[in-house]
């Protein structure tokens, strides 16, 4: 029986097509498997450059920021005993005076009356801190001629918001900064706290005395205060921004001896200016990642590029 050639050729062609498809599928699967294996090994060998820090117990100083005014501890306005016209001023701005010293003369006479000058005395010792009234000025017993202040002893007055009232007490320490010397912290201590809260401003006034005299501080200066309220101790600390969060919980990446990291849950304490207490989850002396943590996962391999780590590595070697 004869087989027709066209049918034979078609059958052979179909067999070859099936063989080619099977070979292509098998070869592609092997290549994909091999490629996947190389990628997995590459991920395992990836090192993430990070900066680390060893955690230690540190006392955090809670504080309140406020604005204030530098004033004389003792200052008074000087008023005449009688009305009239100033005929002589014996002092000028900045003059040092003693209690009982004459600072001006007033002519209290009226037209047609006999001329009679009346002296004005300094009620306290100190410095003239406002420009005295000029000669020829008509004044009354309610008109201040000048003001005398004890500029050798200065104080700071500040208004503290009501929400911080529970922290206020005598003896609190503060750093005072002024515009003229922005990098200098002048030490001061709270000496008086108002017993009432102002019903309009919702603030309570405090008065601070400087711990020592300093000629750089002048009455009338604007002051910025850092008022230390409470110390927090007994826990290791780290930068708050170095933590990662997941599902409402906080985690730190702890560096292990094999240069990998462990993602560890921590419990936070007080946070002062971006430094937070870790009340549980970390121990004194452990090293944590403080920069580069967003790229990490548990078990990731790291390369520590922090200067602290390099210094420690250098110091551990022997000097030949």
mmCIF file of C-alpha atoms in Angstrom:
data_model
loop_
_atom_site.group_PDB
_atom_site.id
_atom_site.type_symbol
_atom_site.label_atom_id
_atom_site.label_comp_id
_atom_site.label_asym_id
_atom_site.label_seq_id
_atom_site.Cartn_x
_atom_site.Cartn_y
_atom_site.Cartn_z
ATOM 1 C CA UNK A 1 0.000 0.000 0.000
ATOM 2 C CA UNK A 2 1.414 3.339 -0.994
ATOM 3 C CA UNK A 3 1.485 6.323 1.433
ATOM 4 C CA UNK A 4 0.920 9.661 -0.135
ATOM 5 C CA UNK A 5 4.031 11.878 0.161
ATOM 6 C CA UNK A 6 2.248 15.125 1.159
ATOM 7 C CA UNK A 7 0.709 13.475 4.216
ATOM 8 C CA UNK A 8 4.075 11.988 5.214
ATOM 9 C CA UNK A 9 5.791 15.351 4.933
ATOM 10 C CA UNK A 10 3.081 17.030 7.024
ATOM 11 C CA UNK A 11 3.380 14.411 9.761
ATOM 12 C CA UNK A 12 7.142 14.838 9.967
ATOM 13 C CA UNK A 13 6.740 18.619 10.125
ATOM 14 C CA UNK A 14 4.280 18.389 13.021
ATOM 15 C CA UNK A 15 6.610 16.086 14.964
ATOM 16 C CA UNK A 16 9.492 18.518 14.519
ATOM 17 C CA UNK A 17 7.356 21.460 15.716
ATOM 18 C CA UNK A 18 6.328 19.620 18.862
ATOM 19 C CA UNK A 19 9.952 18.693 19.568
ATOM 20 C CA UNK A 20 11.109 22.307 19.139
ATOM 21 C CA UNK A 21 8.389 23.615 21.506
ATOM 22 C CA UNK A 22 9.271 21.038 24.183
ATOM 23 C CA UNK A 23 12.983 21.843 23.899
ATOM 24 C CA UNK A 24 12.372 25.616 24.144
ATOM 25 C CA UNK A 25 10.149 25.222 27.232
ATOM 26 C CA UNK A 26 12.674 22.998 29.027
ATOM 27 C CA UNK A 27 15.662 25.222 28.205
ATOM 28 C CA UNK A 28 13.826 28.405 29.270
ATOM 29 C CA UNK A 29 12.824 26.889 32.611
ATOM 30 C CA UNK A 30 16.424 25.886 33.353
ATOM 31 C CA UNK A 31 17.704 29.358 32.499
ATOM 32 C CA UNK A 32 15.079 30.986 34.725
ATOM 33 C CA UNK A 33 15.988 28.700 37.595
ATOM 34 C CA UNK A 34 19.674 29.468 37.168
ATOM 35 C CA UNK A 35 18.995 33.196 36.945
ATOM 36 C CA UNK A 36 16.850 33.109 40.068
ATOM 37 C CA UNK A 37 19.575 31.337 42.006
ATOM 38 C CA UNK A 38 22.140 33.978 41.108
ATOM 39 C CA UNK A 39 19.764 36.794 42.120
ATOM 40 C CA UNK A 40 19.086 35.200 45.490
ATOM 41 C CA UNK A 41 22.805 34.873 46.185
ATOM 42 C CA UNK A 42 23.272 38.504 45.156
ATOM 43 C CA UNK A 43 20.642 39.685 47.698
ATOM 44 C CA UNK A 44 22.241 37.649 50.427
ATOM 45 C CA UNK A 45 25.607 39.287 49.748
ATOM 46 C CA UNK A 46 24.304 42.893 49.572
ATOM 47 C CA UNK A 47 25.799 45.220 52.171
ATOM 48 C CA UNK A 48 23.969 48.355 53.287
ATOM 49 C CA UNK A 49 26.082 51.328 54.306
ATOM 50 C CA UNK A 50 24.873 52.699 57.648
ATOM 51 C CA UNK A 51 25.987 54.865 60.543
ATOM 52 C CA UNK A 52 25.808 53.390 64.013
ATOM 53 C CA UNK A 53 26.058 54.471 67.614
ATOM 54 C CA UNK A 54 26.676 52.723 70.924
ATOM 55 C CA UNK A 55 23.833 53.401 73.366
ATOM 56 C CA UNK A 56 24.577 54.556 76.906
ATOM 57 C CA UNK A 57 22.586 55.704 79.890
ATOM 58 C CA UNK A 58 22.173 59.455 79.699
ATOM 59 C CA UNK A 59 20.314 61.988 81.812
ATOM 60 C CA UNK A 60 17.870 64.018 79.728
ATOM 61 C CA UNK A 61 17.103 67.532 80.915
ATOM 62 C CA UNK A 62 13.500 68.517 80.302
ATOM 63 C CA UNK A 63 13.084 72.214 79.576
ATOM 64 C CA UNK A 64 10.711 75.027 78.674
ATOM 65 C CA UNK A 65 11.565 77.720 76.129
ATOM 66 C CA UNK A 66 10.358 81.236 76.873
ATOM 67 C CA UNK A 67 11.074 84.899 76.181
ATOM 68 C CA UNK A 68 11.835 87.502 78.802
ATOM 69 C CA UNK A 69 13.086 90.988 79.607
ATOM 70 C CA UNK A 70 16.255 91.905 81.483
ATOM 71 C CA UNK A 71 15.572 94.540 84.121
ATOM 72 C CA UNK A 72 17.118 96.094 87.214
ATOM 73 C CA UNK A 73 16.290 94.237 90.396
ATOM 74 C CA UNK A 74 15.554 97.569 92.013
ATOM 75 C CA UNK A 75 14.405 100.570 89.963
ATOM 76 C CA UNK A 76 12.209 103.540 90.816
ATOM 77 C CA UNK A 77 10.817 106.559 89.035
ATOM 78 C CA UNK A 78 11.728 109.910 90.562
ATOM 79 C CA UNK A 79 8.893 112.380 91.203
ATOM 80 C CA UNK A 80 9.170 115.950 92.495
ATOM 81 C CA UNK A 81 7.562 117.033 95.777
ATOM 82 C CA UNK A 82 6.016 120.068 94.150
ATOM 83 C CA UNK A 83 4.807 121.294 90.784
ATOM 84 C CA UNK A 84 6.786 123.816 88.817
ATOM 85 C CA UNK A 85 9.390 124.270 86.128
ATOM 86 C CA UNK A 86 12.733 122.446 86.016
ATOM 87 C CA UNK A 87 15.484 125.042 86.214
ATOM 88 C CA UNK A 88 18.485 122.735 86.637
ATOM 89 C CA UNK A 89 19.229 119.072 86.030
ATOM 90 C CA UNK A 90 22.266 117.770 87.904
ATOM 91 C CA UNK A 91 22.531 114.321 86.284
ATOM 92 C CA UNK A 92 22.492 112.740 82.842
ATOM 93 C CA UNK A 93 21.769 109.317 81.380
ATOM 94 C CA UNK A 94 24.115 106.763 82.954
ATOM 95 C CA UNK A 95 25.169 108.947 85.906
ATOM 96 C CA UNK A 96 25.843 107.136 89.180
ATOM 97 C CA UNK A 97 23.894 108.613 92.109
ATOM 98 C CA UNK A 98 23.647 107.963 95.812
ATOM 99 C CA UNK A 99 20.514 107.930 97.854
ATOM 100 C CA UNK A 100 19.701 111.493 98.959
ATOM 101 C CA UNK A 101 21.750 113.112 96.191
ATOM 102 C CA UNK A 102 20.148 116.125 94.475
ATOM 103 C CA UNK A 103 19.332 115.318 90.863
ATOM 104 C CA UNK A 104 17.336 118.429 89.850
ATOM 105 C CA UNK A 105 15.935 121.772 90.985
ATOM 106 C CA UNK A 106 12.403 122.968 90.385
ATOM 107 C CA UNK A 107 11.043 126.512 90.531
ATOM 108 C CA UNK A 108 7.590 126.199 92.082
ATOM 109 C CA UNK A 109 6.928 129.949 92.108
ATOM 110 C CA UNK A 110 4.191 131.640 90.155
ATOM 111 C CA UNK A 111 4.275 134.997 88.369
ATOM 112 C CA UNK A 112 4.566 137.791 90.927
ATOM 113 C CA UNK A 113 5.806 135.418 93.664
ATOM 114 C CA UNK A 114 9.278 135.350 95.119
ATOM 115 C CA UNK A 115 11.683 132.939 93.362
ATOM 116 C CA UNK A 116 12.265 129.761 95.382
ATOM 117 C CA UNK A 117 13.957 126.585 94.076
ATOM 118 C CA UNK A 118 12.942 123.155 95.317
ATOM 119 C CA UNK A 119 15.464 120.255 95.145
ATOM 120 C CA UNK A 120 14.578 116.757 93.938
ATOM 121 C CA UNK A 121 16.440 113.942 95.725
ATOM 122 C CA UNK A 122 17.411 110.454 94.592
ATOM 123 C CA UNK A 123 15.298 107.942 96.553
ATOM 124 C CA UNK A 124 17.801 105.071 96.010
ATOM 125 C CA UNK A 125 21.396 104.562 94.946
ATOM 126 C CA UNK A 126 22.016 103.412 91.393
ATOM 127 C CA UNK A 127 22.319 104.667 87.841
ATOM 128 C CA UNK A 128 20.145 107.040 85.842
ATOM 129 C CA UNK A 129 18.557 104.658 83.328
ATOM 130 C CA UNK A 130 16.218 107.057 81.475
ATOM 131 C CA UNK A 131 16.973 110.460 79.982
ATOM 132 C CA UNK A 132 16.103 113.146 82.611
ATOM 133 C CA UNK A 133 13.512 115.764 81.789
ATOM 134 C CA UNK A 134 15.023 118.836 80.172
ATOM 135 C CA UNK A 135 15.440 122.236 81.788
ATOM 136 C CA UNK A 136 12.360 124.393 81.322
ATOM 137 C CA UNK A 137 9.967 121.436 81.419
ATOM 138 C CA UNK A 138 6.877 122.052 83.528
ATOM 139 C CA UNK A 139 6.208 119.124 85.843
ATOM 140 C CA UNK A 140 3.723 118.103 88.500
ATOM 141 C CA UNK A 141 3.967 115.746 91.429
ATOM 142 C CA UNK A 142 2.739 113.013 89.049
ATOM 143 C CA UNK A 143 5.443 113.682 86.456
ATOM 144 C CA UNK A 144 8.499 111.390 86.548
ATOM 145 C CA UNK A 145 11.706 113.365 86.077
ATOM 146 C CA UNK A 146 13.839 110.289 85.489
ATOM 147 C CA UNK A 147 14.302 106.671 86.603
ATOM 148 C CA UNK A 148 17.046 105.214 88.784
ATOM 149 C CA UNK A 149 17.994 101.547 88.643
ATOM 150 C CA UNK A 150 20.535 99.287 90.303
ATOM 151 C CA UNK A 151 22.130 97.988 87.106
ATOM 152 C CA UNK A 152 24.787 96.044 89.016
ATOM 153 C CA UNK A 153 22.077 93.548 89.995
ATOM 154 C CA UNK A 154 19.912 92.483 87.081
ATOM 155 C CA UNK A 155 17.017 90.071 86.780
ATOM 156 C CA UNK A 156 14.951 88.439 84.063
ATOM 157 C CA UNK A 157 11.170 88.495 84.032
ATOM 158 C CA UNK A 158 9.360 85.941 81.883
ATOM 159 C CA UNK A 159 5.785 84.820 81.273
ATOM 160 C CA UNK A 160 5.288 81.042 81.318
ATOM 161 C CA UNK A 161 2.183 79.488 79.662
ATOM 162 C CA UNK A 162 -0.391 77.989 81.997
ATOM 163 C CA UNK A 163 0.179 74.431 80.756
ATOM 164 C CA UNK A 164 3.677 74.467 82.317
ATOM 165 C CA UNK A 165 2.646 75.850 85.709
ATOM 166 C CA UNK A 166 3.074 72.475 87.445
ATOM 167 C CA UNK A 167 6.824 72.583 86.713
ATOM 168 C CA UNK A 168 7.445 76.034 88.197
ATOM 169 C CA UNK A 169 9.207 76.439 91.530
ATOM 170 C CA UNK A 170 11.992 78.452 93.100
ATOM 171 C CA UNK A 171 15.478 77.114 92.434
ATOM 172 C CA UNK A 172 14.993 75.988 88.843
ATOM 173 C CA UNK A 173 18.085 76.607 86.734
ATOM 174 C CA UNK A 174 18.041 78.323 83.351
ATOM 175 C CA UNK A 175 20.247 79.391 80.463
ATOM 176 C CA UNK A 176 19.660 82.957 79.287
ATOM 177 C CA UNK A 177 20.614 84.050 75.758
ATOM 178 C CA UNK A 178 20.723 87.619 74.416
ATOM 179 C CA UNK A 179 20.892 88.885 70.841
ATOM 180 C CA UNK A 180 24.282 90.541 71.332
ATOM 181 C CA UNK A 181 25.931 87.241 72.356
ATOM 182 C CA UNK A 182 23.788 84.485 70.812
ATOM 183 C CA UNK A 183 26.287 81.687 71.508
ATOM 184 C CA UNK A 184 26.800 82.536 75.187
ATOM 185 C CA UNK A 185 24.578 80.922 77.836
ATOM 186 C CA UNK A 186 24.285 83.064 80.960
ATOM 187 C CA UNK A 187 23.273 81.017 84.002
ATOM 188 C CA UNK A 188 20.317 82.150 86.081
ATOM 189 C CA UNK A 189 18.074 80.792 88.842
ATOM 190 C CA UNK A 190 14.359 81.194 89.471
ATOM 191 C CA UNK A 191 13.908 83.214 92.665
ATOM 192 C CA UNK A 192 10.239 84.170 92.540
ATOM 193 C CA UNK A 193 7.111 82.639 91.040
ATOM 194 C CA UNK A 194 3.861 84.554 90.847
ATOM 195 C CA UNK A 195 1.121 82.971 92.969
ATOM 196 C CA UNK A 196 -1.524 83.659 90.308
ATOM 197 C CA UNK A 197 -2.094 83.012 86.615
ATOM 198 C CA UNK A 198 -2.956 86.079 84.558
ATOM 199 C CA UNK A 199 -6.563 85.611 83.453
ATOM 200 C CA UNK A 200 -6.004 87.429 80.153
ATOM 201 C CA UNK A 201 -2.661 86.074 78.908
ATOM 202 C CA UNK A 202 -3.054 82.696 80.685
ATOM 203 C CA UNK A 203 0.550 82.917 81.864
ATOM 204 C CA UNK A 204 2.370 82.995 85.179
ATOM 205 C CA UNK A 205 5.262 85.373 85.737
ATOM 206 C CA UNK A 206 8.611 84.197 87.052
ATOM 207 C CA UNK A 207 11.674 86.203 88.079
ATOM 208 C CA UNK A 208 15.220 84.906 87.702
ATOM 209 C CA UNK A 209 18.466 86.294 89.111
ATOM 210 C CA UNK A 210 21.758 85.809 87.296
ATOM 211 C CA UNK A 211 24.196 83.503 89.087
ATOM 212 C CA UNK A 212 26.973 86.057 88.641
ATOM 213 C CA UNK A 213 27.375 89.591 87.369
ATOM 214 C CA UNK A 214 28.504 90.036 83.795
ATOM 215 C CA UNK A 215 29.144 93.430 82.154
ATOM 216 C CA UNK A 216 27.905 92.077 78.816
ATOM 217 C CA UNK A 217 24.356 91.921 80.164
ATOM 218 C CA UNK A 218 22.430 95.187 80.121
ATOM 219 C CA UNK A 219 19.060 96.202 81.506
ATOM 220 C CA UNK A 220 16.510 96.478 78.734
ATOM 221 C CA UNK A 221 17.838 93.553 76.700
ATOM 222 C CA UNK A 222 15.485 90.975 75.211
ATOM 223 C CA UNK A 223 16.197 87.502 76.591
ATOM 224 C CA UNK A 224 15.540 83.957 75.409
ATOM 225 C CA UNK A 225 15.277 81.407 78.198
ATOM 226 C CA UNK A 226 15.840 77.683 78.376
ATOM 227 C CA UNK A 227 14.284 76.799 81.732
ATOM 228 C CA UNK A 228 15.262 73.322 82.956
ATOM 229 C CA UNK A 229 12.296 71.681 84.637
ATOM 230 C CA UNK A 230 13.079 68.018 85.312
ATOM 231 C CA UNK A 231 15.813 65.401 84.807
ATOM 232 C CA UNK A 232 15.059 61.985 83.315
ATOM 233 C CA UNK A 233 17.604 59.236 84.017
ATOM 234 C CA UNK A 234 17.925 55.472 84.404
ATOM 235 C CA UNK A 235 17.625 54.434 80.747
ATOM 236 C CA UNK A 236 19.738 54.247 77.609
ATOM 237 C CA UNK A 237 19.001 56.829 74.941
ATOM 238 C CA UNK A 238 19.140 57.119 71.160
ATOM 239 C CA UNK A 239 17.876 59.504 68.446
ATOM 240 C CA UNK A 240 14.124 59.189 68.027
ATOM 241 C CA UNK A 241 14.387 59.552 64.239
ATOM 242 C CA UNK A 242 16.562 56.419 64.109
ATOM 243 C CA UNK A 243 13.627 54.230 65.106
ATOM 244 C CA UNK A 244 11.275 52.572 62.652
ATOM 245 C CA UNK A 245 7.581 52.013 63.264
ATOM 246 C CA UNK A 246 5.270 49.226 62.283
ATOM 247 C CA UNK A 247 1.695 48.659 63.388
ATOM 248 C CA UNK A 248 2.017 51.260 66.132
ATOM 249 C CA UNK A 249 5.176 49.715 67.595
ATOM 250 C CA UNK A 250 8.750 51.016 67.608
ATOM 251 C CA UNK A 251 11.806 49.065 66.492
ATOM 252 C CA UNK A 252 15.555 49.620 66.524
ATOM 253 C CA UNK A 253 18.134 47.829 64.368
ATOM 254 C CA UNK A 254 20.758 46.324 66.657
ATOM 255 C CA UNK A 255 24.156 45.472 65.136
ATOM 256 C CA UNK A 256 25.367 41.903 65.757
ATOM 257 C CA UNK A 257 28.931 40.566 65.802
ATOM 258 C CA UNK A 258 28.637 39.169 62.273
ATOM 259 C CA UNK A 259 27.815 42.632 60.830
ATOM 260 C CA UNK A 260 24.153 41.822 60.426
ATOM 261 C CA UNK A 261 21.287 43.564 62.145
ATOM 262 C CA UNK A 262 18.462 42.408 64.355
ATOM 263 C CA UNK A 263 15.156 44.256 64.176
ATOM 264 C CA UNK A 264 14.188 44.558 67.831
ATOM 265 C CA UNK A 265 11.056 46.013 69.390
ATOM 266 C CA UNK A 266 11.693 48.717 72.011
ATOM 267 C CA UNK A 267 9.594 50.583 74.575
ATOM 268 C CA UNK A 268 10.053 54.331 74.736
ATOM 269 C CA UNK A 269 10.320 56.674 77.688
ATOM 270 C CA UNK A 270 10.692 60.461 77.647
ATOM 271 C CA UNK A 271 11.595 62.309 74.472
ATOM 272 C CA UNK A 272 13.632 65.503 74.934
ATOM 273 C CA UNK A 273 14.624 67.470 71.831
ATOM 274 C CA UNK A 274 14.681 64.369 69.612
ATOM 275 C CA UNK A 275 16.613 62.132 72.028
ATOM 276 C CA UNK A 276 14.430 59.391 73.473
ATOM 277 C CA UNK A 277 14.773 57.026 76.408
ATOM 278 C CA UNK A 278 14.613 53.294 75.667
ATOM 279 C CA UNK A 279 13.142 51.779 78.819
ATOM 280 C CA UNK A 280 13.231 48.209 77.473
ATOM 281 C CA UNK A 281 14.590 46.410 74.424
ATOM 282 C CA UNK A 282 18.166 47.719 74.500
ATOM 283 C CA UNK A 283 21.066 47.263 76.882
ATOM 284 C CA UNK A 284 23.945 49.540 77.806
ATOM 285 C CA UNK A 285 26.792 49.205 75.295
ATOM 286 C CA UNK A 286 24.789 47.747 72.397
ATOM 287 C CA UNK A 287 25.312 49.287 68.978
ATOM 288 C CA UNK A 288 22.316 50.486 66.958
ATOM 289 C CA UNK A 289 21.848 51.905 63.479
ATOM 290 C CA UNK A 290 21.092 55.638 63.567
ATOM 291 C CA UNK A 291 21.256 56.416 59.836
ATOM 292 C CA UNK A 292 20.328 54.200 56.885
ATOM 293 C CA UNK A 293 17.783 52.172 58.840
ATOM 294 C CA UNK A 294 14.969 52.721 56.334
ATOM 295 C CA UNK A 295 16.654 50.386 53.813
ATOM 296 C CA UNK A 296 17.166 47.532 56.266
ATOM 297 C CA UNK A 297 15.270 44.401 57.167
ATOM 298 C CA UNK A 298 15.822 41.839 59.882
ATOM 299 C CA UNK A 299 19.083 39.960 59.234
ATOM 300 C CA UNK A 300 20.400 42.402 56.639
ATOM 301 C CA UNK A 301 24.174 42.683 56.251
ATOM 302 C CA UNK A 302 25.622 46.140 56.888
ATOM 303 C CA UNK A 303 28.786 48.111 56.328
ATOM 304 C CA UNK A 304 29.402 50.534 59.186
ATOM 305 C CA UNK A 305 30.751 53.810 57.792
ATOM 306 C CA UNK A 306 30.443 55.811 61.017
ATOM 307 C CA UNK A 307 33.632 57.511 62.206
ATOM 308 C CA UNK A 308 33.056 56.082 65.677
ATOM 309 C CA UNK A 309 33.349 52.516 64.414
ATOM 310 C CA UNK A 310 36.509 53.311 62.452
ATOM 311 C CA UNK A 311 38.150 54.885 65.495
ATOM 312 C CA UNK A 312 37.337 51.835 67.606
ATOM 313 C CA UNK A 313 38.723 49.497 64.977
ATOM 314 C CA UNK A 314 41.955 51.509 64.768
ATOM 315 C CA UNK A 315 42.363 51.617 68.521
ATOM 316 C CA UNK A 316 41.981 47.838 68.843
ATOM 317 C CA UNK A 317 45.115 47.114 66.800
ATOM 318 C CA UNK A 318 48.581 46.737 68.291
ATOM 319 C CA UNK A 319 51.228 49.366 67.685
ATOM 320 C CA UNK A 320 54.324 47.837 66.145
#
